[in-house]
Tab-separated table of C-alpha atoms (C1' of nucleotides) in Angstrom:
chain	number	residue	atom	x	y	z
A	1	UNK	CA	-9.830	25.481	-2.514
A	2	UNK	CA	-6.206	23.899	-1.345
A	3	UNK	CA	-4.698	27.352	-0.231
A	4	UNK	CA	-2.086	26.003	2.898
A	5	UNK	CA	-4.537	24.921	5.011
A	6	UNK	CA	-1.177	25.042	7.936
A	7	UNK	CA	0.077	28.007	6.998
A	8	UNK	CA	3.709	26.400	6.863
A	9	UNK	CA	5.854	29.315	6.517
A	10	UNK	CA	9.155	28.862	5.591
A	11	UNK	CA	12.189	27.115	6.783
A	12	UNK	CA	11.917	24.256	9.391
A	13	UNK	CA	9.061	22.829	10.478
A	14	UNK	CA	7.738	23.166	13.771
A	15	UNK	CA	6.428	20.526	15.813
A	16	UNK	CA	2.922	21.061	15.865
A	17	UNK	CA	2.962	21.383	12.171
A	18	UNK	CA	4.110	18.452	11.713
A	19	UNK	CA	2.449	16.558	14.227
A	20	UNK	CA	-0.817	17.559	11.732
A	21	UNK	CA	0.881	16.695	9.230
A	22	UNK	CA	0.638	12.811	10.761
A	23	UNK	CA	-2.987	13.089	11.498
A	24	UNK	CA	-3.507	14.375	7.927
A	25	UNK	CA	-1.796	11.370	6.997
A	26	UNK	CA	-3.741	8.870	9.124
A	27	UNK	CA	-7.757	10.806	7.972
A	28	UNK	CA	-6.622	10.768	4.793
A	29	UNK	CA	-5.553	6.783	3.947
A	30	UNK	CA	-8.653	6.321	6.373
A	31	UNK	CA	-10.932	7.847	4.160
A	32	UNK	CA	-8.811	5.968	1.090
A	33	UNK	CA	-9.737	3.032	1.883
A	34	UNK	CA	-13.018	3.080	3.049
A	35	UNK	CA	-14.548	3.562	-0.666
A	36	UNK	CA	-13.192	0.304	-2.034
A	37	UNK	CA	-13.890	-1.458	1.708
A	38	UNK	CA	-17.731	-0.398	0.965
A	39	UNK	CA	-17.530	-1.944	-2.627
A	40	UNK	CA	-15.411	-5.289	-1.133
A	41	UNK	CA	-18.749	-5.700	1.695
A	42	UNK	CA	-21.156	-6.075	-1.141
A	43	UNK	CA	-18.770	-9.044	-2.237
A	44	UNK	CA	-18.260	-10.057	0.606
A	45	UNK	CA	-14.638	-9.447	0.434
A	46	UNK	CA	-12.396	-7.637	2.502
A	47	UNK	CA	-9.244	-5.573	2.692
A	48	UNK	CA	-6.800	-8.586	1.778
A	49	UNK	CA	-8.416	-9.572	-1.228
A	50	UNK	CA	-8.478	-6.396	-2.154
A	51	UNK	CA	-4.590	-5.935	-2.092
A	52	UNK	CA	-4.216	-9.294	-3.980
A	53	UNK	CA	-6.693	-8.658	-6.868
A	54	UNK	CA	-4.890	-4.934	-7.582
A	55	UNK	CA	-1.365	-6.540	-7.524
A	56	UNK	CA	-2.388	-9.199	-9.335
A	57	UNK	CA	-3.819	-7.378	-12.143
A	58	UNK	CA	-1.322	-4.566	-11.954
A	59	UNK	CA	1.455	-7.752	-12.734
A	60	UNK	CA	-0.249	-10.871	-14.524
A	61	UNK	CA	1.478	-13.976	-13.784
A	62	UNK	CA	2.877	-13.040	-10.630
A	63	UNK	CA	4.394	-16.142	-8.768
A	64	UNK	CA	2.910	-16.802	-4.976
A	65	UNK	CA	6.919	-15.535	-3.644
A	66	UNK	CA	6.884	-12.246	-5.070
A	67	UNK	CA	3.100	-11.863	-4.255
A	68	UNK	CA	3.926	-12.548	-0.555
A	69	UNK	CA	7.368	-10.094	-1.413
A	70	UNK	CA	4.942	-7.294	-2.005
A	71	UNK	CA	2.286	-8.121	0.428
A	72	UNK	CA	4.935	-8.729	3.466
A	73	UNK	CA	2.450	-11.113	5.152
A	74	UNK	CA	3.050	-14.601	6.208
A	75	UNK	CA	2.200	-17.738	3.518
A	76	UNK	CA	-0.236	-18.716	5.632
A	77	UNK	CA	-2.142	-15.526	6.328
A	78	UNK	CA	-2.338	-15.216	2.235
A	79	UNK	CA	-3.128	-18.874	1.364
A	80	UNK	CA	-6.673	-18.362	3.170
A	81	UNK	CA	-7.615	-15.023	1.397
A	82	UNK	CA	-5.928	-16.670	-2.465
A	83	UNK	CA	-8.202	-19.743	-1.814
A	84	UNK	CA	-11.392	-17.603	-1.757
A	85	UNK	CA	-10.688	-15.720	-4.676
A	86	UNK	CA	-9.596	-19.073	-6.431
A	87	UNK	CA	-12.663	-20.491	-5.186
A	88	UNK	CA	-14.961	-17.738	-6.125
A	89	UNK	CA	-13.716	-17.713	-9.616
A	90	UNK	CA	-11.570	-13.887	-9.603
A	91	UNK	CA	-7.900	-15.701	-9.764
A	92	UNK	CA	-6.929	-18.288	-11.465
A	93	UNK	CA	-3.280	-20.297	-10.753
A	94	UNK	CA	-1.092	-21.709	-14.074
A	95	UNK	CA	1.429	-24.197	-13.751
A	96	UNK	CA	5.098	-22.241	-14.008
A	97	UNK	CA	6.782	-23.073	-18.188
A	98	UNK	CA	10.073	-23.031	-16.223
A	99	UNK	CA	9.619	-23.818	-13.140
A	100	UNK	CA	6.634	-26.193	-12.432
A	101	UNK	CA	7.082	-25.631	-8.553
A	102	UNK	CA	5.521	-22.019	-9.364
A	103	UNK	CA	1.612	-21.325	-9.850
A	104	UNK	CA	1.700	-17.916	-11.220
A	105	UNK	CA	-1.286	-15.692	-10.542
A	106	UNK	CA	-4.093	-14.390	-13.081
A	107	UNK	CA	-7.355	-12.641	-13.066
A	108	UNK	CA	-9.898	-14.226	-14.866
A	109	UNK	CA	-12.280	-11.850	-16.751
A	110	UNK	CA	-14.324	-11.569	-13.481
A	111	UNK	CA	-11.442	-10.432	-11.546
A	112	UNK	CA	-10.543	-8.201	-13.892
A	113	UNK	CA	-13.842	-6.502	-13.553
A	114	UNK	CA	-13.818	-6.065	-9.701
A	115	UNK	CA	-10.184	-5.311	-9.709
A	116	UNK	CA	-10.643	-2.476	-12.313
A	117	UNK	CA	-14.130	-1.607	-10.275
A	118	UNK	CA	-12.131	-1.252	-6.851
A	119	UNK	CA	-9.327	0.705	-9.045
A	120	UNK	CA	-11.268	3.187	-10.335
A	121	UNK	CA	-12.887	4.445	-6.914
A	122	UNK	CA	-9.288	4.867	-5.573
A	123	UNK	CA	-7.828	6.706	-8.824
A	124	UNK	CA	-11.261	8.553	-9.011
A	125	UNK	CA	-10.352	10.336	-5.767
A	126	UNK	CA	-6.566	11.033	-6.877
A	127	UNK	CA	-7.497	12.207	-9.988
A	128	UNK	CA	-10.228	14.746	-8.265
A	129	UNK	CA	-7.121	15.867	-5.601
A	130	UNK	CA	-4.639	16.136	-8.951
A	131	UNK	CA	-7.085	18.515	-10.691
A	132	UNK	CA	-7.540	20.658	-7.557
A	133	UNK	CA	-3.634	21.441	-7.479
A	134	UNK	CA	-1.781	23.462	-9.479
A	135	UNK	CA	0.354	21.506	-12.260
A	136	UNK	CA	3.811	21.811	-10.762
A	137	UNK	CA	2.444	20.450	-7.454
A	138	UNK	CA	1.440	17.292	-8.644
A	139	UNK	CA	5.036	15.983	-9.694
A	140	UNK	CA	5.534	17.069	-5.606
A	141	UNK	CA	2.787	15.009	-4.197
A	142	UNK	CA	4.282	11.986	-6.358
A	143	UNK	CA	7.882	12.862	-4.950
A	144	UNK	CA	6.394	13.161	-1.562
A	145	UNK	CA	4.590	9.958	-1.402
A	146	UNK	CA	7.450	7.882	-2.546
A	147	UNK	CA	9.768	9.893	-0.048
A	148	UNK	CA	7.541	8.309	2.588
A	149	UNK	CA	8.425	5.048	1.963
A	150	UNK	CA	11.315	3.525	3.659
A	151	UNK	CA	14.281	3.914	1.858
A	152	UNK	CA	15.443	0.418	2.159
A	153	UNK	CA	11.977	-0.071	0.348
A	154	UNK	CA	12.241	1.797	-2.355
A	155	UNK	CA	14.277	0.080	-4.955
A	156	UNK	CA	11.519	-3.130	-4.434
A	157	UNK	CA	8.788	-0.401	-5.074
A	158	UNK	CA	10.801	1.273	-8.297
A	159	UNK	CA	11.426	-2.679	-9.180
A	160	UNK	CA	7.270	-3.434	-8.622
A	161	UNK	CA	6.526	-0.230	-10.468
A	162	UNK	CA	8.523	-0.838	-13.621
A	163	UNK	CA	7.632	-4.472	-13.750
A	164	UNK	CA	4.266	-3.155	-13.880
A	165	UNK	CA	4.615	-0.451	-16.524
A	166	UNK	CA	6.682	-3.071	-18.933
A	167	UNK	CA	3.623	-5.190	-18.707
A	168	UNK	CA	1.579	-2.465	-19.652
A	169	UNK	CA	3.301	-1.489	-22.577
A	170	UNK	CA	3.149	-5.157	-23.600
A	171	UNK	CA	-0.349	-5.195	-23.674
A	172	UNK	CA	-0.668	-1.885	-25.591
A	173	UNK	CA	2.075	-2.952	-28.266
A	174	UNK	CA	-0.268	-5.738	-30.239
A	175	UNK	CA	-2.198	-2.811	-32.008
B	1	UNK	CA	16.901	13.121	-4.882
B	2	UNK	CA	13.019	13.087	-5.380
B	3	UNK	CA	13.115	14.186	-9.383
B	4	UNK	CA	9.833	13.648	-10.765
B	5	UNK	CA	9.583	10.099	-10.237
B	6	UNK	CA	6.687	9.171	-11.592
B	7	UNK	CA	7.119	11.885	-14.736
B	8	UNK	CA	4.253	13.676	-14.695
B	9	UNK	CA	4.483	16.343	-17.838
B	10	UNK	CA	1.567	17.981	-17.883
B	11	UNK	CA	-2.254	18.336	-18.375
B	12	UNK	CA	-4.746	15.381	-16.971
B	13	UNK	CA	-2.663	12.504	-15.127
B	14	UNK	CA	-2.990	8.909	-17.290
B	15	UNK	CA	-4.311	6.136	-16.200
B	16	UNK	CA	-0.849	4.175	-15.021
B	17	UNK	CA	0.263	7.629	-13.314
B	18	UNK	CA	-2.836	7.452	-11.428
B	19	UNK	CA	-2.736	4.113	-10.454
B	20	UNK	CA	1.305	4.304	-9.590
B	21	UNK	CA	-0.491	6.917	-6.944
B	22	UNK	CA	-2.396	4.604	-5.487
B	23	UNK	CA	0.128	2.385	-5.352
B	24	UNK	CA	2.854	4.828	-3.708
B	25	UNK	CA	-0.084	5.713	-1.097
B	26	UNK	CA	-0.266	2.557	0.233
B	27	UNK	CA	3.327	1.710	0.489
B	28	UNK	CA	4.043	5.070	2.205
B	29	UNK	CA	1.580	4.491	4.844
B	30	UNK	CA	2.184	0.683	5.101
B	31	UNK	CA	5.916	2.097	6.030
B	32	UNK	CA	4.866	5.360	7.977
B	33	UNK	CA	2.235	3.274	10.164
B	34	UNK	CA	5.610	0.416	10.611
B	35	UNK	CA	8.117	2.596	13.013
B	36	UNK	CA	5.395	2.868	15.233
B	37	UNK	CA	4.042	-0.482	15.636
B	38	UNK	CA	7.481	-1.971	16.214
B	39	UNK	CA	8.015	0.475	19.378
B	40	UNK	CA	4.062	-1.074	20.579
B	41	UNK	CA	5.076	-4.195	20.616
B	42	UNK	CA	7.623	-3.725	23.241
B	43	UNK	CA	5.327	-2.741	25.439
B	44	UNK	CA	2.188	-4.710	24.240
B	45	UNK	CA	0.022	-2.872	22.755
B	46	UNK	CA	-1.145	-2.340	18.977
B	47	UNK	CA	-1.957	0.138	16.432
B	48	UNK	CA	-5.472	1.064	18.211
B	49	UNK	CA	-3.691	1.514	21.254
B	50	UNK	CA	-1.602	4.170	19.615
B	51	UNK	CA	-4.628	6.191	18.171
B	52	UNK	CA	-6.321	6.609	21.558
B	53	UNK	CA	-2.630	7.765	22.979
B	54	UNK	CA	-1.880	10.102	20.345
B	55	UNK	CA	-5.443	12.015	20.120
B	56	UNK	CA	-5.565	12.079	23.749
B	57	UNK	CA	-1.992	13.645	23.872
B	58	UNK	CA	-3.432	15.881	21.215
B	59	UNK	CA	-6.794	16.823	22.857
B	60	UNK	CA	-6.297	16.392	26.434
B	61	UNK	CA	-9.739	15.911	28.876
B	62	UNK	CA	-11.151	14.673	25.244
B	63	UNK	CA	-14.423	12.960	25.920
B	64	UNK	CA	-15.430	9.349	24.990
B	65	UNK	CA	-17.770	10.543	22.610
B	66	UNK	CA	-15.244	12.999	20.804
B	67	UNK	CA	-12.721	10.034	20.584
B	68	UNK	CA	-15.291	7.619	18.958
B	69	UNK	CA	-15.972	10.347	16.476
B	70	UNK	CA	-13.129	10.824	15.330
B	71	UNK	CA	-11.681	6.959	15.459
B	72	UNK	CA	-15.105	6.098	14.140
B	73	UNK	CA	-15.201	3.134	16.101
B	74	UNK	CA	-17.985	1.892	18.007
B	75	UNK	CA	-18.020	1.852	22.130
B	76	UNK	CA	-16.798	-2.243	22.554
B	77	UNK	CA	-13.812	-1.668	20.542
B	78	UNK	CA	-13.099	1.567	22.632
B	79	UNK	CA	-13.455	0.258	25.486
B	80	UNK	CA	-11.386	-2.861	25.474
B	81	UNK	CA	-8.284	-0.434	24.129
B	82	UNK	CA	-8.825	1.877	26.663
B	83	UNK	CA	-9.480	-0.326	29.765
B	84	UNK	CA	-6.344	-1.824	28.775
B	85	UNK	CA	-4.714	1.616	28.793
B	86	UNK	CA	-6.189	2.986	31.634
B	87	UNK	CA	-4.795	-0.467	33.958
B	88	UNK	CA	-1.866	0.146	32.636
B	89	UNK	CA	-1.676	3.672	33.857
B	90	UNK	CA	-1.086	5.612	30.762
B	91	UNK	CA	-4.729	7.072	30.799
B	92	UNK	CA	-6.683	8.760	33.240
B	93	UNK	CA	-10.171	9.551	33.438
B	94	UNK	CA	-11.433	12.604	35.177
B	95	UNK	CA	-15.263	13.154	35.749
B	96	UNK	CA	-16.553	15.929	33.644
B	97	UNK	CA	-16.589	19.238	35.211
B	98	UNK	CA	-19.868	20.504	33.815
B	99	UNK	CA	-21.693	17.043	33.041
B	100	UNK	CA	-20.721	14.491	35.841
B	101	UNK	CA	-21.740	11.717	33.148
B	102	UNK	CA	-18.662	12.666	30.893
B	103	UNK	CA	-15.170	10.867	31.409
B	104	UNK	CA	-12.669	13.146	30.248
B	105	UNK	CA	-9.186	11.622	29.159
B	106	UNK	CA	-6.406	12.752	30.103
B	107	UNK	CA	-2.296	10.948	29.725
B	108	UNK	CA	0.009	10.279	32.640
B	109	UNK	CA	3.444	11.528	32.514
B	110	UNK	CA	4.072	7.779	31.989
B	111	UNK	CA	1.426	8.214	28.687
B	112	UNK	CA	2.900	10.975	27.474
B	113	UNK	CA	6.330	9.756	27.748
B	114	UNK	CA	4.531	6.689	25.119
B	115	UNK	CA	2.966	8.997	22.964
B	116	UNK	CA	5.666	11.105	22.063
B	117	UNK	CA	8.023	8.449	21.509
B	118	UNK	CA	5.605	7.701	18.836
B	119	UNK	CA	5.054	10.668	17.894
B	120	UNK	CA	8.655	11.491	17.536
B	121	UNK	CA	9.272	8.314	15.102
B	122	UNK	CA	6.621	9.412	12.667
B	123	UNK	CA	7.454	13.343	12.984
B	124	UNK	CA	10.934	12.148	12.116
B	125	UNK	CA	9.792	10.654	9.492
B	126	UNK	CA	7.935	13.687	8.011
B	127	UNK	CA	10.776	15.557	8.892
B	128	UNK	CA	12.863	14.157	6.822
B	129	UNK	CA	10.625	13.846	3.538
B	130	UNK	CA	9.851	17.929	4.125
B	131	UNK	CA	13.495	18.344	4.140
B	132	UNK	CA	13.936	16.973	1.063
B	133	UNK	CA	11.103	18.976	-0.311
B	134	UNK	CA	11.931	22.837	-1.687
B	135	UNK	CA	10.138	25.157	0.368
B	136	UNK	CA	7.155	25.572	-1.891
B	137	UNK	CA	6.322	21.831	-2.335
B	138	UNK	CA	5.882	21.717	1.393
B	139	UNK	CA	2.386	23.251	1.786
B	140	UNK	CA	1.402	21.346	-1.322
B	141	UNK	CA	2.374	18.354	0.544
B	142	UNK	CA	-0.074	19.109	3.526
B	143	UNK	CA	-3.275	20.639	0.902
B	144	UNK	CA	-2.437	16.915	-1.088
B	145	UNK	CA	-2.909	15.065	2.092
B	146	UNK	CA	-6.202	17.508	3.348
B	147	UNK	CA	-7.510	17.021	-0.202
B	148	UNK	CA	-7.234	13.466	0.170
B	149	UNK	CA	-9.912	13.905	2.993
B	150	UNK	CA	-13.471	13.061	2.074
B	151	UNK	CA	-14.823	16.288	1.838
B	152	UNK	CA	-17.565	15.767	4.493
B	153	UNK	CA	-15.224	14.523	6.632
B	154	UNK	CA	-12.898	18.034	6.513
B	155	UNK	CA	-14.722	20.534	8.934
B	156	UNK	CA	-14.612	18.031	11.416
B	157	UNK	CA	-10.602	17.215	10.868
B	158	UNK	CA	-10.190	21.043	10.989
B	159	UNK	CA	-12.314	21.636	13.897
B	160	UNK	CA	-10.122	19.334	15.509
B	161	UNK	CA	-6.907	20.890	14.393
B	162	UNK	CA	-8.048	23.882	16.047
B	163	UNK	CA	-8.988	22.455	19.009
B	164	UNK	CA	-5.781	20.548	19.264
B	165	UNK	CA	-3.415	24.374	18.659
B	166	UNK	CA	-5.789	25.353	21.098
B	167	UNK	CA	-5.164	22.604	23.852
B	168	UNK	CA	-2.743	24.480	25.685
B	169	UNK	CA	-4.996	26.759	27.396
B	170	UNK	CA	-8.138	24.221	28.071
B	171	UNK	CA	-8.586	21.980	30.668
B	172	UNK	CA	-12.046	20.454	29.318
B	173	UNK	CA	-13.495	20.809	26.478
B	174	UNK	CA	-17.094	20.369	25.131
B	175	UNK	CA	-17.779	17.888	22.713
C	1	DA	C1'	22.034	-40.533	-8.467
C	2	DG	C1'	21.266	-38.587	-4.264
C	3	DA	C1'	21.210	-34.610	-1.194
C	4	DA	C1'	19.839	-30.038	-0.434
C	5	DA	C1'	17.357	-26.125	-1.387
C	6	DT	C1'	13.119	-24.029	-3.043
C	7	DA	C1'	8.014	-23.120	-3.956
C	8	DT	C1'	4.016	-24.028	-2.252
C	9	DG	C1'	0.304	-25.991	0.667
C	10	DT	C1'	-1.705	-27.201	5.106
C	11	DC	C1'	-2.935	-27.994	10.150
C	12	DA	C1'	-3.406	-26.006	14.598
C	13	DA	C1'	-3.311	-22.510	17.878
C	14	DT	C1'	-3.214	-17.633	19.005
C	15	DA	C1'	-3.685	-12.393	18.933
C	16	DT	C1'	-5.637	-8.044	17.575
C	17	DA	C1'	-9.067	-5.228	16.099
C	18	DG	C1'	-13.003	-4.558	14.722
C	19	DC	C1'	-18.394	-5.574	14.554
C	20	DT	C1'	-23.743	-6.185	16.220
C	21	DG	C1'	-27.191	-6.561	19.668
C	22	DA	C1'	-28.955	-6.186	24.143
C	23	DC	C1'	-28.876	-4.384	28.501
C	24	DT	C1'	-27.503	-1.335	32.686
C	25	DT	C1'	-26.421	2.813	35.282
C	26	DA	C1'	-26.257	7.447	36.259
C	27	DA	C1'	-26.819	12.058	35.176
C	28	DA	C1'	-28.932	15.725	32.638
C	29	DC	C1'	-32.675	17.899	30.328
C	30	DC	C1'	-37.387	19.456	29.981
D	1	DG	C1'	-41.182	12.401	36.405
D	2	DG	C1'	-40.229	10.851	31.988
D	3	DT	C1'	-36.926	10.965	28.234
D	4	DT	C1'	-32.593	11.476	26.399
D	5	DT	C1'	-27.719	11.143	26.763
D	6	DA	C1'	-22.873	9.371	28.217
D	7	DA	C1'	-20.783	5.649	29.260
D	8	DG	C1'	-19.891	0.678	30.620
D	9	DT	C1'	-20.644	-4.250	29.943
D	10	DC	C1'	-21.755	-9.035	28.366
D	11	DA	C1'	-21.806	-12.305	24.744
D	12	DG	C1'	-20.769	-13.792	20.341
D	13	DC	C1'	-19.084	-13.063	15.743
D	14	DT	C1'	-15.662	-11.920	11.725
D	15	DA	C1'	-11.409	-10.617	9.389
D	16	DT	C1'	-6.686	-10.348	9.307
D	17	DA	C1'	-2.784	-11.358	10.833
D	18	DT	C1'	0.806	-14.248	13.539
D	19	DT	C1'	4.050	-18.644	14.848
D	20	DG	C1'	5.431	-23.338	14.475
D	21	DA	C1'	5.504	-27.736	12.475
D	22	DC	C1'	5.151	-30.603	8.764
D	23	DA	C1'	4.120	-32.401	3.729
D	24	DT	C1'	4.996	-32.519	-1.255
D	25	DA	C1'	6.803	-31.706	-5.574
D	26	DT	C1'	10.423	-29.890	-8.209
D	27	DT	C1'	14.711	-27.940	-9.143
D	28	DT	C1'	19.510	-27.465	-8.398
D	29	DC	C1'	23.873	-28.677	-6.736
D	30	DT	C1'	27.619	-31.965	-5.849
DNA sequence: AGAAATATGTCAATATAGCTGACTTAAACC
DNA sequence: GGTTTAAGTCAGCTATATTGACATATTTCT
């Protein structure tokens, strides 16, 4: 079914295909997020909860600073969404071992489940777009999307990514 | 400089590649939708602002109805936006040719000048990540992001690629 | 020990972007 | 002439963000 749906030739790319190229960009994280937004109503949740319960359970223990690092929204603007989700029962705040200034951020099991819930529509829909390309292609599309991001970015995402893979192979060691 | 970043080696993606994906998405947009919004805010206006200026630069003499349907908003948020844009003089509205109800819109010089400043800062930014790209990876970029589409939703976005490669020639078009 | 920096929380006010519901006007369709 | 359609409008609501000012506890530095 994918078969260069704008016909992008070869060498530079002219304006009008990129200019699609933006649009494509704008339907398709449109249509991204509106799956997990639909799940999040029924909770009555929204977008900003969302964000905190994936990051959250994508790095256990994460401290309100690096939350607010990844986020890059005000301490203010977060505290209101965190105290719902504290409130509702989905997050749970520990004292800091070293430093008892910190509360470092968990999900409790019922966070876990919406978090993993919310996940799983969103990787459902890569993994569908994945399968429709060739092999070779999909290494591109990973390539492409962290192209994307600023480059001044990047070496917080790479930092966010491994911190989040480590963890991961914590919890997998223990068998 | 992109080299596999996520090291992808073959067959159905895992779990973590997946959600490092999702993850990637949503930092490349959070940056791509950025440039833009800082050049708004020098002249006052916000994200939704940009949308109507950008399809209306793309579909000129677009009707109401054809910009709700594809900003799938409802008529009060429209209309706010747009009143807002239209006082401002970077809008027009034209009376529909054939239906005298219609309000077809339609950029000033002074809109257009707006729009493809914006335009130029997120083209620039595509530019640059398709330059980086070998040639192949480059329509696999744009079938990724169409794929990403809800697949209900993709005859519509293609109808209105056409109608935008099309634009040149039309004054009005029918919703 | 005391000062300064840090991590977090909180109050108040504001802006933007969206929503629903109810109603109006004017034109087109049949 | 009645109904549908395109668009505008009023009022009120919600979610997500912002800035600025200030409070508190804890750590770190001198």
């Amino acid at each position: 079914m994918p078969a260069a749906v704008l016909h992008n030739t070869a060498g530079d790319a002219k304006d009008g295909e990129v200019l699609e190229l933006v649009e494509l960009f704008f339907f398709a994280y449109r249509d991204f997020v509106r799956d997990a937004d639909r799940l999040l109503e029924t909770y009555g949740f929204g977008r900003a909860h969302h964000r905190v319960l994936h990051f959250v359970d994508r790095r256990p223990g994460l401290s309100i600073a690096a939350l607010l690092d990844i986020l890059r929204i005000t301490k203010q603007s977060l505290n209101r969404v965190l105290k719902q989700l504290l409130d509702a029962g989905l997050v749970e705040a520990r004292e800091g071992a070293s430093d008892r200034r910190q509360r470092l951020l968990f999900l409790t099991s019922l966070g876990e489940t919406l978090a993993r819930e919310l996940a799983a529509l969103q990787s459902e829909r890569f993994r569908r777009v994945l399968g429709e390309m060739p092999v070779p292609a999909r290494d591109a599309a990973a390539d492409f999307l962290f192209s994307m991001i600023d480059s001044e970015e990047r070496t917080r995402v790479r930092d966010h990514l491994a911190r989040a893979r480590n963890r991961a192979q914590r919890a997998a060691e223990p068998l």
